CSV table of C-alpha atoms in Angstrom, one decimal:
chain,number,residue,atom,x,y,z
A,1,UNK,CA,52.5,47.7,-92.2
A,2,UNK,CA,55.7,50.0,-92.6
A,3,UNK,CA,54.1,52.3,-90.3
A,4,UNK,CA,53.6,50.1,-87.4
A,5,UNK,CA,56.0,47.6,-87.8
A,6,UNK,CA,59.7,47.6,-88.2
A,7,UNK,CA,61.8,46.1,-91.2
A,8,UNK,CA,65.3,46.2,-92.7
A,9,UNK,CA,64.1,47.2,-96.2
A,10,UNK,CA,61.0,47.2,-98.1
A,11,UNK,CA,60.8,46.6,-102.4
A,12,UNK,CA,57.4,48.5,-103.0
A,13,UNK,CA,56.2,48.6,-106.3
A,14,UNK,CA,54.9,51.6,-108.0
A,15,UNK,CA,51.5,51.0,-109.7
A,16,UNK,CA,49.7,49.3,-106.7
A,17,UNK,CA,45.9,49.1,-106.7
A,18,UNK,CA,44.3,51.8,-105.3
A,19,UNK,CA,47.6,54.5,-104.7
A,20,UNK,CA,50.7,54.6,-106.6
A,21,UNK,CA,54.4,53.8,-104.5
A,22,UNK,CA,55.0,57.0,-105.1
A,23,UNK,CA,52.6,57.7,-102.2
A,24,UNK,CA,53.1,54.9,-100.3
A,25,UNK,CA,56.9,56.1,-100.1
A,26,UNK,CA,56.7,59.7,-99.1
A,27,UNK,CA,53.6,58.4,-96.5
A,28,UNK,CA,56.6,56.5,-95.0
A,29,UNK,CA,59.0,59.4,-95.1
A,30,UNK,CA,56.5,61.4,-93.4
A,31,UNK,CA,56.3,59.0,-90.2
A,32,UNK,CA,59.9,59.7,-89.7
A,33,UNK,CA,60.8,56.2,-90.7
A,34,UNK,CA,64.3,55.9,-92.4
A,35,UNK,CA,64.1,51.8,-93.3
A,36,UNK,CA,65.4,51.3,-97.1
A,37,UNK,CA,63.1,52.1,-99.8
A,38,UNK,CA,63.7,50.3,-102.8
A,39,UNK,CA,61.4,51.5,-105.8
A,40,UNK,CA,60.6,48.1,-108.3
A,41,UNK,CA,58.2,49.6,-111.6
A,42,UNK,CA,58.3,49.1,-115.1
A,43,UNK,CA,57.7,53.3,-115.6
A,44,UNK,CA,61.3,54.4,-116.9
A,45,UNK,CA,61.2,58.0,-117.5
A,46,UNK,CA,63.2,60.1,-115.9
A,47,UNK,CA,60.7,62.6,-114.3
A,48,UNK,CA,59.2,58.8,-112.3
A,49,UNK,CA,63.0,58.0,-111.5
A,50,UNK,CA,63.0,61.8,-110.2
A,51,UNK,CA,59.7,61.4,-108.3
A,52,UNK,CA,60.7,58.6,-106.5
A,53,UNK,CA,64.3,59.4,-105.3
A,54,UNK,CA,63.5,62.7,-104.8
A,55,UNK,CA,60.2,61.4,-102.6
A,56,UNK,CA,62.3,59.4,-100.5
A,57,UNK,CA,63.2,55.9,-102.3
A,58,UNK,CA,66.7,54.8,-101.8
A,59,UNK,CA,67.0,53.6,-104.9
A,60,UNK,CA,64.5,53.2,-108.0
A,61,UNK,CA,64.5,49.8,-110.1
A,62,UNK,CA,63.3,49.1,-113.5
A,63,UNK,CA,62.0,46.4,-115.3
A,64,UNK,CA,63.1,44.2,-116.6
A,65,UNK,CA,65.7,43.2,-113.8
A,66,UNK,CA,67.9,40.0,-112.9
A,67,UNK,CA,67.2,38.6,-109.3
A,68,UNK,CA,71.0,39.0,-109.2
A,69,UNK,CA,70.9,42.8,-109.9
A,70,UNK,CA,68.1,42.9,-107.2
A,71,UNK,CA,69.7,41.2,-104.8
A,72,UNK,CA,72.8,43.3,-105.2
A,73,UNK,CA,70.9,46.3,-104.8
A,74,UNK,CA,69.0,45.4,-101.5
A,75,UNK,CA,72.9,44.7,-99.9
A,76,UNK,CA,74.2,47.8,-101.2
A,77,UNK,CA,70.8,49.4,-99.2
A,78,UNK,CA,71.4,47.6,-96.7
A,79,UNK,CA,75.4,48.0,-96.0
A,80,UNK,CA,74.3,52.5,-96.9
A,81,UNK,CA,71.9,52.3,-93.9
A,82,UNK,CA,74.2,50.4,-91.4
A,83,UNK,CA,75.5,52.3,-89.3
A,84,UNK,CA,79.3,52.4,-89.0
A,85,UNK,CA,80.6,50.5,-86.3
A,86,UNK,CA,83.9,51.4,-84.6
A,87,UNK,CA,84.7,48.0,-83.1
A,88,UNK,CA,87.4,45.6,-84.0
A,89,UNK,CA,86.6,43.0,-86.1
A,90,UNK,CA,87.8,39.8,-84.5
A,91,UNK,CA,88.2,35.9,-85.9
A,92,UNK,CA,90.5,34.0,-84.0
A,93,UNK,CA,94.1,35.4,-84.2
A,94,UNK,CA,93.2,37.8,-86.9
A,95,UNK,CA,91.9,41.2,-85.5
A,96,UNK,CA,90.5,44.3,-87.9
A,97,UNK,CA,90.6,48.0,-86.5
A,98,UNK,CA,88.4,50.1,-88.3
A,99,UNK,CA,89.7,53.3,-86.4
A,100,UNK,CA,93.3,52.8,-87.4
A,101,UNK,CA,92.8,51.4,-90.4
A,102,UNK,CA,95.2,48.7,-89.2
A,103,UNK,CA,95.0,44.4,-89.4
A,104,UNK,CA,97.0,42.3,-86.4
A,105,UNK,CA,97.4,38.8,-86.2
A,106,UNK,CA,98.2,38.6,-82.6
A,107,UNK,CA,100.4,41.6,-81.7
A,108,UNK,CA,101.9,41.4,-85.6
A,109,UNK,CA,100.8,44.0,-87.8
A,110,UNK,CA,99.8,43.4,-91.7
A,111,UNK,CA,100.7,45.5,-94.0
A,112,UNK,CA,97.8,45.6,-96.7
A,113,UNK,CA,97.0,47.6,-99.6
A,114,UNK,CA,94.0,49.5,-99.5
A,115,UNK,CA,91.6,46.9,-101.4
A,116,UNK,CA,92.7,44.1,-99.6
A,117,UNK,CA,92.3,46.0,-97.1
A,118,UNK,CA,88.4,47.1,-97.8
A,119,UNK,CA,88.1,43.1,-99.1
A,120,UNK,CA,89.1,41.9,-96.1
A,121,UNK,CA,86.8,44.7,-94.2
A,122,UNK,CA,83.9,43.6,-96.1
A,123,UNK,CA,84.4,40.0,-95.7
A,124,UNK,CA,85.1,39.7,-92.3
A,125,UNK,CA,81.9,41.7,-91.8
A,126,UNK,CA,80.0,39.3,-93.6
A,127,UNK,CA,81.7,36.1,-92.4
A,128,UNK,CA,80.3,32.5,-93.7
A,129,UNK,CA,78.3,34.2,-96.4
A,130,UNK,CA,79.5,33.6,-99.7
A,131,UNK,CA,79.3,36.2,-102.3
A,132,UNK,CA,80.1,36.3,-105.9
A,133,UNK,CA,82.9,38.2,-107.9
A,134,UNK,CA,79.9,40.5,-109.2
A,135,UNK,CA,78.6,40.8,-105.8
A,136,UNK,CA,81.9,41.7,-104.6
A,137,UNK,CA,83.1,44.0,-107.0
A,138,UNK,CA,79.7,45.7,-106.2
A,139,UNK,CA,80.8,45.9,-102.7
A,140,UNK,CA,84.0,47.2,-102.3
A,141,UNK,CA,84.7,48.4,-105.6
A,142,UNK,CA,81.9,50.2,-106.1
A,143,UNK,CA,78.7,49.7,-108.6
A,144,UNK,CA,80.0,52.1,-110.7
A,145,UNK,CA,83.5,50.9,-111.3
A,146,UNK,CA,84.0,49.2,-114.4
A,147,UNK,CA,87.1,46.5,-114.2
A,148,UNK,CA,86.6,42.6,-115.1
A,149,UNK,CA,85.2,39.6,-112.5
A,150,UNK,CA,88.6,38.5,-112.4
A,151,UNK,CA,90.4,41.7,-110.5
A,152,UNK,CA,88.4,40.1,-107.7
A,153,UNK,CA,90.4,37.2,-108.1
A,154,UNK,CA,93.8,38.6,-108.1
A,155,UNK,CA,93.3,40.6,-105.3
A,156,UNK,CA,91.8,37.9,-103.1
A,157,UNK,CA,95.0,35.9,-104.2
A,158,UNK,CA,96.8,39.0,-103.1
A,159,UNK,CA,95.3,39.0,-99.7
A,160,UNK,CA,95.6,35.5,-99.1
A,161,UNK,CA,99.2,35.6,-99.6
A,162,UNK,CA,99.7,38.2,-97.1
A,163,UNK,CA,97.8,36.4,-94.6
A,164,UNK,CA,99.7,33.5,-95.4
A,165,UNK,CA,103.0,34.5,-93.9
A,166,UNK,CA,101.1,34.8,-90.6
A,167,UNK,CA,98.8,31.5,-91.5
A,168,UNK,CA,95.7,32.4,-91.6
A,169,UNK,CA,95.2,32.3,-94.9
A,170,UNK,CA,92.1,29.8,-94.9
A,171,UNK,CA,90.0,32.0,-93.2
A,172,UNK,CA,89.5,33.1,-97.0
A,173,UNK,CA,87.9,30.5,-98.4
A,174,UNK,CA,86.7,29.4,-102.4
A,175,UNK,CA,83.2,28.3,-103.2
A,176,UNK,CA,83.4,26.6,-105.9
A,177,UNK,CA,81.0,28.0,-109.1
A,178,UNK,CA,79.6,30.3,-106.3
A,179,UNK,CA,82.8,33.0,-105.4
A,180,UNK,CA,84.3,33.5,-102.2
A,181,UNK,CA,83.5,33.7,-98.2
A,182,UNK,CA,85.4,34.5,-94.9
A,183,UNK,CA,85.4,31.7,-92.2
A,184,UNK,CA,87.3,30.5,-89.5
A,185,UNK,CA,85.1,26.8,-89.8
């Protein structure tokens, strides 16, 4: 199916009946397809962690996993294989240039530090989803940054009092016992 049709990302697991992932994955390669791989197996040594990312699997998953963790990782997949868009981001008033690095709420600049800056960034490219502090510290942080769920608060409380002086504020938005989204609803 990878071969003749076209998806965002495919989980494949590594002991299938019949051929191993493994296969499956560098088959893939072979065709010149570049969707995701994400490698899902129980095998844990390093020489099958090896083998796979070094046969063509984006990434290499062991079990046991959260469907958090999984989740997480298709995104991060996901957000590595889109390509990089050079177009302003634009809700209502508010306005994102990714060129010049810059955020204008009409003709008014905003000054923004560099994580509010990537926050805003991220969530503005993902508007009305809602993502979690873990989700989001994976995301703009990085997966292997280690600071507490809460920085996430203090620098969306950060942004949102920037954005207040030019009120849009609400755009950012808290879901309760679920974390945060950007929305102009």
């Amino acid at each position: 199916l990878a071969l003749e049709h076209s998806f965002d990302a495919i989980v494949l697991d590594v002991m299938l009946p019949g051929r191993d992932g493994f296969e499956v994955c560098r088959d893939i390669r072979r065709a010149g397809k570049r969707t995701p791989i994400i490698l899902l197996t129980a095998r844990a040594e390093e020489r099958d962690k090896i083998l796979g990312l070094d046969g063509g699997a984006d990434d290499y998953i062991t079990k046991p996993f959260s469907p958090r963790e999984l989740l997480s990782r298709i995104n991060a997949v996901l957000r590595r294989a889109a390509p990089p868009t050079d177009e302003p981001l634009v809700a209502g008033d508010l306005r994102l240039d990714p060129v010049s690095h810059r955020v204008f709420v009409g003709e008014r600049e905003i000054g923004l530090g560099p994580t509010e800056y990537r926050l805003l960034k991220f969530l503005m490219e993902n508007a009305d989803r809602v993502y979690s502090r873990t989700q989001l510290l994976d995301s703009v942080w990085g997966q292997n940054v280690y600071v507490e769920e809460r920085t996430v608060d203090v620098h969306v409380r950060r942004l949102r009092k920037v954005l207040e002086e030019f009120h849009v504020d609400q755009y950012i938005q808290t879901v309760r016992g679920a974390g945060y989204r950007f929305s102009t609803r």
